[in-house]
Tab-separated table of N, CA and C in Angstrom:
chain	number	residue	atom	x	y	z
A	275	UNK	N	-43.268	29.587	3.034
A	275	UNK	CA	-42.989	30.481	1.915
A	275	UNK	C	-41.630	30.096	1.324
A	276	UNK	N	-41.855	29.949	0.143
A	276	UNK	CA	-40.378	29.620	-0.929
A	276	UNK	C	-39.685	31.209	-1.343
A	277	UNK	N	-38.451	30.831	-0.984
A	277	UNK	CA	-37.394	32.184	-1.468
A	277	UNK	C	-37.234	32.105	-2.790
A	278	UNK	N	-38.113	33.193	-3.477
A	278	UNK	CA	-37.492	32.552	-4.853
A	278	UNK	C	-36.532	33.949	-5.774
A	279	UNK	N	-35.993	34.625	-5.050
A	279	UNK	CA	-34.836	35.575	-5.170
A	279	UNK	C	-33.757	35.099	-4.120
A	280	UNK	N	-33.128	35.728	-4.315
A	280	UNK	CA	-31.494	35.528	-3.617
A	280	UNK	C	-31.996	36.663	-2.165
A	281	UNK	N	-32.160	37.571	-2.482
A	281	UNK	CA	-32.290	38.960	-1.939
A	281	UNK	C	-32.933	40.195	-1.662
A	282	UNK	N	-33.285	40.943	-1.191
A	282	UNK	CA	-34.592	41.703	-1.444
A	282	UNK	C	-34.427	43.119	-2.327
A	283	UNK	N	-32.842	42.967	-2.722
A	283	UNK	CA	-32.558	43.922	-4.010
A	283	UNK	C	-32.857	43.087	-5.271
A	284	UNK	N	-32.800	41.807	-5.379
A	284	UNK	CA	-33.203	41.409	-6.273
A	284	UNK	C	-34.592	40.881	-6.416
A	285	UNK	N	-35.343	41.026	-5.254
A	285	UNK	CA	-36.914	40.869	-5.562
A	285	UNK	C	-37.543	42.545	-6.162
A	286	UNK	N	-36.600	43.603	-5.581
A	286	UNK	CA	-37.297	44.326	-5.859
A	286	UNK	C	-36.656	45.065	-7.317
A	287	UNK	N	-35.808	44.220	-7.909
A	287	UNK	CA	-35.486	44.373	-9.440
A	287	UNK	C	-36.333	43.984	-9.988
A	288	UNK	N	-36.845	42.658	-9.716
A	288	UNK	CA	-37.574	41.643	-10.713
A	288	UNK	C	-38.595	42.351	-10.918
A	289	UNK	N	-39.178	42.788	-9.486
A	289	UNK	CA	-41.004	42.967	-9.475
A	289	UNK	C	-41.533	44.593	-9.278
A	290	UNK	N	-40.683	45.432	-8.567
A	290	UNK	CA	-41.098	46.859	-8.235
A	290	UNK	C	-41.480	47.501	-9.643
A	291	UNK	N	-42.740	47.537	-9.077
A	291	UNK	CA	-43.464	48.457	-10.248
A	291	UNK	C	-43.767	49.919	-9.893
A	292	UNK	N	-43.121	50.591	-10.627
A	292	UNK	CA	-43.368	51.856	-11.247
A	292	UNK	C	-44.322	52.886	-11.422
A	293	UNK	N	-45.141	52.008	-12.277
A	293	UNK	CA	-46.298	53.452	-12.808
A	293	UNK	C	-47.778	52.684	-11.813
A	294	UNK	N	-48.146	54.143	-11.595
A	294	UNK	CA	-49.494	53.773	-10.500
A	294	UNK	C	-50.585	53.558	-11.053
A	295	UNK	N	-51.441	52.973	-9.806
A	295	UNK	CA	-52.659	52.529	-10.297
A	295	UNK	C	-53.601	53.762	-11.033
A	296	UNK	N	-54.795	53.489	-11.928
A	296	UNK	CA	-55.245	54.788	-12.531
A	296	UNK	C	-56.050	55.479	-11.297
A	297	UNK	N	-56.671	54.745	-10.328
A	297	UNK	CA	-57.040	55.476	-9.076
A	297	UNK	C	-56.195	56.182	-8.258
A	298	UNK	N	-55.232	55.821	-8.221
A	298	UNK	CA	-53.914	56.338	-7.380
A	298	UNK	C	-52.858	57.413	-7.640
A	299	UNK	N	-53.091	57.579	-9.436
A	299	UNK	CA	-52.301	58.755	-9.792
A	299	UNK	C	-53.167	59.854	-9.224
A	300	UNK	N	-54.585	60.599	-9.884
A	300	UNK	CA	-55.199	61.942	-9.838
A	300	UNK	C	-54.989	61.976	-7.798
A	301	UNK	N	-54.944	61.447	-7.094
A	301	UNK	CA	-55.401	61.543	-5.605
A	301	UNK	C	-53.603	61.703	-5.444
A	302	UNK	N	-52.989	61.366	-5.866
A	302	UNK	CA	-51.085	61.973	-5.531
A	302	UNK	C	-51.036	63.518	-6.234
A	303	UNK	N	-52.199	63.295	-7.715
A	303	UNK	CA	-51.465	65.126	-8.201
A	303	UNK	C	-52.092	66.008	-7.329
A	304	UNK	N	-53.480	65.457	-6.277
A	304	UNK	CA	-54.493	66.218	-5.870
A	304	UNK	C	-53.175	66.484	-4.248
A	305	UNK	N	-52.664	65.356	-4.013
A	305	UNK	CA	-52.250	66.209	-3.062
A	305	UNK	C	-50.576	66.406	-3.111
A	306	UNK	N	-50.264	67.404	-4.377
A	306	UNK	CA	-48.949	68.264	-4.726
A	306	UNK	C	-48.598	69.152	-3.799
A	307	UNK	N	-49.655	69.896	-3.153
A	307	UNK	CA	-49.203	71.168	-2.469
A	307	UNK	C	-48.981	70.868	-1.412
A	308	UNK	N	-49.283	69.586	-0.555
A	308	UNK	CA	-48.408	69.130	1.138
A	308	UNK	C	-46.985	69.486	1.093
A	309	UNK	N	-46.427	69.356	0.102
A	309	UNK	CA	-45.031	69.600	0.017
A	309	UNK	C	-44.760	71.574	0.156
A	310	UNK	N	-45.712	72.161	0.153
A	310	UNK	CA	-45.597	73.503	0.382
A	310	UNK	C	-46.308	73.870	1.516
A	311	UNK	N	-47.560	73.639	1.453
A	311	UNK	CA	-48.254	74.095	2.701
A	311	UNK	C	-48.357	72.848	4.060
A	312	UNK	N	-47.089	71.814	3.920
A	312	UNK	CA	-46.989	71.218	4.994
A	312	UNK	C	-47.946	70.424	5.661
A	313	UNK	N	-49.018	70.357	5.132
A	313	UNK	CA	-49.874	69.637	6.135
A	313	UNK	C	-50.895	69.481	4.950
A	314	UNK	N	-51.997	68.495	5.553
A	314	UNK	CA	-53.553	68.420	4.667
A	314	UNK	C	-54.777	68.419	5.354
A	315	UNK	N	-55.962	68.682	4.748
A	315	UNK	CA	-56.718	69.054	5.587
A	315	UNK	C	-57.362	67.802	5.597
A	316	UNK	N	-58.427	67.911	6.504
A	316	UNK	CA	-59.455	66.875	7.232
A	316	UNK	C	-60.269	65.773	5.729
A	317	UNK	N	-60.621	66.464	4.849
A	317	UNK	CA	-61.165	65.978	3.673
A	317	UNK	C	-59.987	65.100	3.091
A	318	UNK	N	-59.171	65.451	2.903
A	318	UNK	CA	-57.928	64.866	2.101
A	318	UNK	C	-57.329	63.762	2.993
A	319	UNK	N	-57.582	63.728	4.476
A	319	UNK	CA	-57.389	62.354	5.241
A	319	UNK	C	-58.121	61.719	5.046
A	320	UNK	N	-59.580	61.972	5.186
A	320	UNK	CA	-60.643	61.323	4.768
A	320	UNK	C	-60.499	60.341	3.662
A	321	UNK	N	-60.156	60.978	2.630
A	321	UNK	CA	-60.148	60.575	1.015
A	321	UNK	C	-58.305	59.456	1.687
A	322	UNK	N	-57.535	59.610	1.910
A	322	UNK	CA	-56.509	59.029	1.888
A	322	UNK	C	-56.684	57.653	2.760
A	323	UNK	N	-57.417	57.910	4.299
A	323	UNK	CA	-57.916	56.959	4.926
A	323	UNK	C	-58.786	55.830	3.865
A	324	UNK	N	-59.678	56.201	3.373
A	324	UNK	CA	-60.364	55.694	2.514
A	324	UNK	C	-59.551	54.734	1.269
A	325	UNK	N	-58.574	55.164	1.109
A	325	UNK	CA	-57.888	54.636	-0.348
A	325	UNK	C	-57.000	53.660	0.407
A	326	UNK	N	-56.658	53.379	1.307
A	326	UNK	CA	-55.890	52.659	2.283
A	326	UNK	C	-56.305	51.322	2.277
A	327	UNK	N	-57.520	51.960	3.358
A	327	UNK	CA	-58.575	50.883	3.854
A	327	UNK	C	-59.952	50.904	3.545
A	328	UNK	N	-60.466	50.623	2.203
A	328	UNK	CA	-61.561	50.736	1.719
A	328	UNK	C	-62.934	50.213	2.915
A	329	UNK	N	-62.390	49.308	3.399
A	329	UNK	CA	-63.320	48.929	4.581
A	329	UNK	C	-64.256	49.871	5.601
A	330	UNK	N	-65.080	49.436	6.243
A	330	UNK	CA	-65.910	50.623	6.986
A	330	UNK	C	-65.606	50.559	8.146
A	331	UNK	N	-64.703	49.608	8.376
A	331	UNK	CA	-64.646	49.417	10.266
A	331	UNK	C	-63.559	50.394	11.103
A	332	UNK	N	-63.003	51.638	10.060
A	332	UNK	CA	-61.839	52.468	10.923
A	332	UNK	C	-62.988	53.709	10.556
A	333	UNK	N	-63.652	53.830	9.696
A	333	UNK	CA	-64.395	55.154	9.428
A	333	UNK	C	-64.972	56.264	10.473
A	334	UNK	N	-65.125	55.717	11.469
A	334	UNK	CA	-65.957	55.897	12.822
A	334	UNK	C	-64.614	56.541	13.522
A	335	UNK	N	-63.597	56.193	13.807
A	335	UNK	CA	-62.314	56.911	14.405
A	335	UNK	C	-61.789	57.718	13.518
A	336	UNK	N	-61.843	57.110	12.040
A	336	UNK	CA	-61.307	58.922	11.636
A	336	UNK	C	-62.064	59.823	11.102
A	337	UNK	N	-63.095	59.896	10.907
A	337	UNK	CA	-64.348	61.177	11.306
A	337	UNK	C	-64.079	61.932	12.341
A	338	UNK	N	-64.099	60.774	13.694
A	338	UNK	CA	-63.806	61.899	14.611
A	338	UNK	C	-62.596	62.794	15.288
A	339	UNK	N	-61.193	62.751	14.156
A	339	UNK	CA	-60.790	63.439	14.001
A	339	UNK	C	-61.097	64.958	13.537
A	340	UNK	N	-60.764	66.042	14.418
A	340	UNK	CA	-61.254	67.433	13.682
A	340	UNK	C	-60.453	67.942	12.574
A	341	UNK	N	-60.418	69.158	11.856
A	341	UNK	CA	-60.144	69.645	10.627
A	341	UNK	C	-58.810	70.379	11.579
A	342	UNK	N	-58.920	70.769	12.774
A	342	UNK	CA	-58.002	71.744	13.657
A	342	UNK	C	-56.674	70.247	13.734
A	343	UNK	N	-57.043	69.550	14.364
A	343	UNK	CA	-56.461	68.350	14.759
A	343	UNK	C	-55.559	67.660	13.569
A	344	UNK	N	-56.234	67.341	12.351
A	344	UNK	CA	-55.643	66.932	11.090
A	344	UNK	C	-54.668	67.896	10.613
A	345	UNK	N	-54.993	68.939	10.456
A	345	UNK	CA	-53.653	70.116	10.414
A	345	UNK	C	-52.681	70.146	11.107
A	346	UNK	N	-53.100	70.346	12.438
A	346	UNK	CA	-51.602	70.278	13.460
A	346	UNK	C	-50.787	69.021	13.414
A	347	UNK	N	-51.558	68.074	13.651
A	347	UNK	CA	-50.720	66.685	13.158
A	347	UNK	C	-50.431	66.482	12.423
A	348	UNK	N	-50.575	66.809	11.026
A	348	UNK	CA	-49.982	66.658	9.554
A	348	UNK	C	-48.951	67.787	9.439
A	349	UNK	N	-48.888	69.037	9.897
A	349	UNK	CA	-47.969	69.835	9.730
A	349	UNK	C	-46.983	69.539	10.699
A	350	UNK	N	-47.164	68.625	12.086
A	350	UNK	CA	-45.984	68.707	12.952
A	350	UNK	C	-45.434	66.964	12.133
A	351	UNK	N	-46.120	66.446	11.723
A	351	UNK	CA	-45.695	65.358	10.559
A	351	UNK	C	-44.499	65.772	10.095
A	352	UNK	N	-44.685	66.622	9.160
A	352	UNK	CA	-44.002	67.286	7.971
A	352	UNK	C	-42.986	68.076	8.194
A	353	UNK	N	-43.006	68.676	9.655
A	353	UNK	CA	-42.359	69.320	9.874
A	353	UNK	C	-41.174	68.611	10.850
A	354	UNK	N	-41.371	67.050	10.688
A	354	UNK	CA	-40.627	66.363	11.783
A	354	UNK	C	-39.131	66.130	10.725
A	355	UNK	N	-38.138	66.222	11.426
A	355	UNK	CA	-36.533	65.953	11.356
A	355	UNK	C	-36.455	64.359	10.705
A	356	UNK	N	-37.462	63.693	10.787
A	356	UNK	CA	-36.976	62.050	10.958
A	356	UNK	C	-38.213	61.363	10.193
A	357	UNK	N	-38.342	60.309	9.463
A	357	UNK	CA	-39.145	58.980	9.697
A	357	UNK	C	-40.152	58.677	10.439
A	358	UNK	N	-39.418	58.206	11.589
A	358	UNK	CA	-39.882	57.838	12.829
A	358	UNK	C	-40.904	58.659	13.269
A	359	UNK	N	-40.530	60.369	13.797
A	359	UNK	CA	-40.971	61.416	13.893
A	359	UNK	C	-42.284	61.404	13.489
A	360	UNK	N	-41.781	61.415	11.908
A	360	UNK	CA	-43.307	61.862	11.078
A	360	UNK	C	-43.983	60.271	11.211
A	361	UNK	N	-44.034	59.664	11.368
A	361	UNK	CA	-44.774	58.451	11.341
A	361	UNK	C	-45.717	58.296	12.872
A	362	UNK	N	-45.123	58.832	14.325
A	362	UNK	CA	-45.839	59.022	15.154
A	362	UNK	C	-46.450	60.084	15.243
A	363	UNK	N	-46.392	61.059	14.692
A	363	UNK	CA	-47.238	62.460	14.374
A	363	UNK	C	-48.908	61.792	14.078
A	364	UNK	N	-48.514	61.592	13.092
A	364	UNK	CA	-49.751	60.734	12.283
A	364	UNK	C	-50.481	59.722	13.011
A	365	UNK	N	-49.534	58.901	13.762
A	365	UNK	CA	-50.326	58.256	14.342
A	365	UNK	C	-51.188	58.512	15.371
A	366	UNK	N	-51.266	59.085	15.914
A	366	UNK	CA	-51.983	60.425	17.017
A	366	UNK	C	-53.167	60.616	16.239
A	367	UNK	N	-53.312	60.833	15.087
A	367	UNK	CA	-54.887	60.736	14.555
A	367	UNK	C	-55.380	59.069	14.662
A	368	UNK	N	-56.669	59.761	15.434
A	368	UNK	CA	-57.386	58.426	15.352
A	368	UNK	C	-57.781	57.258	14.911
A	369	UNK	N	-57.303	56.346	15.061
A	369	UNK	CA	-57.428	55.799	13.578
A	369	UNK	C	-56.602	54.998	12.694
A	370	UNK	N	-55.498	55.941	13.107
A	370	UNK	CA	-54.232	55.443	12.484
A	370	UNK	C	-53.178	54.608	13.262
A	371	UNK	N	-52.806	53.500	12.269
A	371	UNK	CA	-51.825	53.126	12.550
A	371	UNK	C	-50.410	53.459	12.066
A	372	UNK	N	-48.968	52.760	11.737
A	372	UNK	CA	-48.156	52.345	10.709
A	372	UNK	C	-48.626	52.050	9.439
A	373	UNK	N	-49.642	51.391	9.181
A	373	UNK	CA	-49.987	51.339	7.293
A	373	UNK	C	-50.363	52.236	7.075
A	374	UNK	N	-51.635	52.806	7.526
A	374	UNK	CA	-52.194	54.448	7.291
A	374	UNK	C	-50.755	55.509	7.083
A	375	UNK	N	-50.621	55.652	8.323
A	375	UNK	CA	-48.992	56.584	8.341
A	375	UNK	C	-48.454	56.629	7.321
A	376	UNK	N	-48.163	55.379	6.806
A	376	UNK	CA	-46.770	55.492	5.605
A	376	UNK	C	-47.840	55.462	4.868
A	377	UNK	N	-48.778	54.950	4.061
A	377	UNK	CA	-50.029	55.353	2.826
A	377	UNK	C	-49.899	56.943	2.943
A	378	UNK	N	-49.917	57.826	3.722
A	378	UNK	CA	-50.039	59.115	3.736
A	378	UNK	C	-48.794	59.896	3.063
A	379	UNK	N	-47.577	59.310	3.799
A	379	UNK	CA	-46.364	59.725	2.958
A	379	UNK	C	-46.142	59.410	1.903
A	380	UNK	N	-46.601	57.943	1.533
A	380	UNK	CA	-46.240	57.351	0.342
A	380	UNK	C	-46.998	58.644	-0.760
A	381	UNK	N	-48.792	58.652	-0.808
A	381	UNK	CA	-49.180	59.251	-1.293
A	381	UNK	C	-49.002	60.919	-1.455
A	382	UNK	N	-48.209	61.467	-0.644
A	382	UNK	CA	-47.602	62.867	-0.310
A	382	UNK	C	-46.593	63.072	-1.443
A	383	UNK	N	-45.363	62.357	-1.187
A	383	UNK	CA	-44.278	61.647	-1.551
A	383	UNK	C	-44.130	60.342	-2.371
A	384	UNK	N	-44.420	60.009	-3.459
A	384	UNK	CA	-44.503	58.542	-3.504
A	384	UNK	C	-42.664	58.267	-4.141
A	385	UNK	N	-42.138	58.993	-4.229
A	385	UNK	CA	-40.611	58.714	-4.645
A	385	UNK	C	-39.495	58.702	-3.766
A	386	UNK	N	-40.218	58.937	-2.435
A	386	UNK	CA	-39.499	58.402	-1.504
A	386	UNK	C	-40.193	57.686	-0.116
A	387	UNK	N	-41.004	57.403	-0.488
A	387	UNK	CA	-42.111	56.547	0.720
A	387	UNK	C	-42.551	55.176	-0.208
A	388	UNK	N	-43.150	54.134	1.046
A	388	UNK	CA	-43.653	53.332	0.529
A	388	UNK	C	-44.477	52.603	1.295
A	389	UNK	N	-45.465	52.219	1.091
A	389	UNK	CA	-46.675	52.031	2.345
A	389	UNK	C	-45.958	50.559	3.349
A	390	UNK	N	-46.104	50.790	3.871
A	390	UNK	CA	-45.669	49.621	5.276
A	390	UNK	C	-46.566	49.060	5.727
A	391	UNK	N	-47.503	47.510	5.462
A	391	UNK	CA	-48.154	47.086	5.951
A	391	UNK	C	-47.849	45.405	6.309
A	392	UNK	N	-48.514	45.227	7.192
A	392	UNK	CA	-48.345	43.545	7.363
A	392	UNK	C	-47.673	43.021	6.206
A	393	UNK	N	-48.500	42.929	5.477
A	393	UNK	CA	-47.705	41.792	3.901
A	393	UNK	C	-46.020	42.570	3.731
A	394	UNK	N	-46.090	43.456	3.305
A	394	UNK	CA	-44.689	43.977	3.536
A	394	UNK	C	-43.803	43.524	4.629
A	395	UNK	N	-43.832	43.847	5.858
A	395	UNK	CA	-43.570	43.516	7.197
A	395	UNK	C	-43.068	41.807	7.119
A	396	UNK	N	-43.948	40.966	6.429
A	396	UNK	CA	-43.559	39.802	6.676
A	396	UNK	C	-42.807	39.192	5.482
A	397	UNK	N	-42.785	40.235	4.536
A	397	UNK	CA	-41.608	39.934	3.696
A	397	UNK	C	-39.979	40.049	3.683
A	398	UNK	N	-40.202	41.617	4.525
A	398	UNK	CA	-39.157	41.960	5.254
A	398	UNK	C	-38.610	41.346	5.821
A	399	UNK	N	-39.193	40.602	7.292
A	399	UNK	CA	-38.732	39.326	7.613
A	399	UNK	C	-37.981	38.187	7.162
A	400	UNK	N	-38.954	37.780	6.168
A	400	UNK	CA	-38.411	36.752	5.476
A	400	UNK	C	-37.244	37.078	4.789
A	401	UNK	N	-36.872	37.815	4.243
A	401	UNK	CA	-36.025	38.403	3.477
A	401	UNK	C	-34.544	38.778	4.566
A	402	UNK	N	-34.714	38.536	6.277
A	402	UNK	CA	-34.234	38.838	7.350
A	402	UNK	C	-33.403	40.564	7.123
A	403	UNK	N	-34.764	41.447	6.591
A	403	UNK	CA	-34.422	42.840	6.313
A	403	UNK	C	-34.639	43.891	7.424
A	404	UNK	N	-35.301	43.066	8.805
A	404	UNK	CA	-35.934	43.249	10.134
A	404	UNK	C	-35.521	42.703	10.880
């Protein structure tokens, strides 16, 4: 891989984009109220799992997450002091990893989250931001 910024403040001058995808806005206004009622329910992981990882091969582990289960873990999420915190909350649902996790905040939050996945991860790296 060629460095072709100085820095990863200046990659993310050049290239960080802004306005969301047209699939990706209505599913952030749909979930406005996490920020009040702290948590989301079982459908709205569903739908978020889904927008993540369009694929069928995690579907089977997060189904069998319950509606009781998705609440408590999303509200002790939300209700965590830290990052870190809320990122292993989440992960406790089935299913989930670190990309899921932060897709959830990102989409909760998108002005202060940002999804964390491999490709990221190895930019980070490169960028020696890790």
């Amino acid at each position: 891989m060629e460095k072709r910024y100085s820095d990863i403040q200046s990659l993310l001058s050049a290239c960080l984009v802004h306005d969301e995808y047209s699939d990706t806005a209505p599913l952030i206004a749909s979930l406005s109220h996490v920020s009040e009622t702290s948590y989301f329910t079982r459908n709205e992981f569903l739908t978020m799992c889904k927008w993540k990882e369009p694929r069928e091969r995690r579907r089977q582990n997060w189904a069998s997450n319950t509606e009781d289960e998705v609440r408590t873990l999303s509200a002790q999420a939300f209700g965590a002091p830290d990052e870190a915190r809320r990122i292993l909350h989440l992960c406790r649902l089935r299913g989930v990893g670190i990309p899921v996790a932060s897709a959830f905040l990102t989409l909760v939050d998108p002005d202060h989250y940002g999804v964390i996945d491999i490709r990221v991860w190895q930019l980070l790296a490169f960028y020696q931001e890790v």
